[in-house]
Amino acid sequence: GQSLEQPSEVTAVEGAIVQINCTYQTSGFYGLSWYQQHDGGAPTFLSYNALDGLEETGRFSSFLSRSDSYGYLLLQELQMKDSASYFCASPYNQGGKLIFGQGTELSVKP
Amino acid sequence: DAGVIQSPRHEVTEMGQEVTLRCKPISGHNSLFWYRQTMMRGLELLIYFNNNVPIDDSGMPEDRFSAKMPNASFSTLKIQPSEPRDSAVYFCASSPRGQISYEQYFGPGTRLTVT
């Protein structure tokens, strides 16, 4: 089977840095994606890590360690608009099925 | 590009009625996915298509659910008969990568309420 675990909630203050962790158990591994979903909206793609290391996209970075079956999303210079749910997801196989974690609700406080 | 288009955006129906949800993927994308999202179960993949062909429908809850993709620009998800437990937000997504679809583009969703 395949499962991804992430914390249900994280709270941080505006301007701070926050890290959202994701651990996974997979029978095969084809990388780790991150999605953002605002309340009432649709998930939107943020990043993808196929290999170990850090991928940076503006204020957001994503990290993967395949040996530890672990990844994280790092959000810097937090803004109020970053308050949303963040999902890690992993392709189940090469065919396209994407398995999502349960999501982490990030609340950014002033 | 207009993005993934879904209709209707909201649907309220009575138990036992047929419900049809529609999706137009992004032009040129060859993979299409139907998801259901609830507070209890999170985001679940129901079925996905590659090049209009259903590849994996193991997430379809039961025979009341069916999905079709008659061409590259249109897909439907049908529930017949609908039940209150089907109430959820249904998302359609498409992907430009036919093999490993780690980057998916989601439509705005259809919020279904079955009373």
Short mmCIF file of C-alpha atoms in Angstrom, two decimals, chain B residues 44-91:
data_model
loop_
_atom_site.label_atom_id
_atom_site.label_comp_id
_atom_site.label_asym_id
_atom_site.label_seq_id
_atom_site.Cartn_x
_atom_site.Cartn_y
_atom_site.Cartn_z
CA GLU B 44 -9.70 10.61 -2.75
CA LEU B 45 -8.98 9.62 -6.32
CA LEU B 46 -12.06 8.05 -7.88
CA ILE B 47 -10.89 7.27 -11.40
CA TYR B 48 -8.40 8.45 -13.96
CA PHE B 49 -8.05 8.32 -17.73
CA ASN B 50 -5.04 8.36 -20.01
CA ASN B 51 -5.77 9.28 -23.62
CA ASN B 52 -9.52 8.90 -22.94
CA VAL B 53 -9.11 5.34 -21.66
CA PRO B 54 -10.00 4.51 -18.03
CA ILE B 55 -6.85 3.23 -16.35
CA ASP B 56 -7.76 2.83 -12.70
CA ASP B 57 -11.28 2.96 -11.30
CA SER B 58 -10.49 1.23 -8.02
CA GLY B 59 -11.50 4.35 -6.11
CA MET B 60 -15.04 4.41 -7.46
CA PRO B 61 -17.18 3.74 -4.37
CA GLU B 62 -19.71 1.41 -5.92
CA ASP B 63 -21.78 0.65 -8.98
CA ARG B 64 -23.81 3.80 -8.48
CA PHE B 65 -20.81 5.75 -9.77
CA SER B 66 -19.75 5.76 -13.40
CA ALA B 67 -17.40 7.92 -15.45
CA LYS B 68 -16.88 8.40 -19.16
CA MET B 69 -14.50 10.28 -21.39
CA PRO B 70 -15.92 10.17 -24.93
CA ASN B 71 -13.22 12.49 -26.28
CA ALA B 72 -10.10 14.39 -25.22
CA SER B 73 -12.03 17.50 -24.22
CA PHE B 74 -14.90 16.15 -22.15
CA SER B 75 -15.58 13.83 -19.25
CA THR B 76 -18.59 13.07 -17.04
CA LEU B 77 -19.02 11.56 -13.61
CA LYS B 78 -22.47 10.19 -12.97
CA ILE B 79 -24.09 9.10 -9.72
CA GLN B 80 -27.29 7.11 -10.01
CA PRO B 81 -29.07 6.92 -7.64
CA SER B 82 -27.53 9.55 -5.39
CA GLU B 83 -27.41 9.19 -1.60
CA PRO B 84 -26.76 11.71 1.21
CA ARG B 85 -23.33 10.18 1.85
CA ASP B 86 -22.30 11.25 -1.66
CA SER B 87 -22.34 14.87 -0.51
CA ALA B 88 -18.83 16.20 -1.12
CA VAL B 89 -16.78 18.44 -3.37
CA TYR B 90 -15.89 16.68 -6.60
CA PHE B 91 -12.78 17.86 -8.40
#
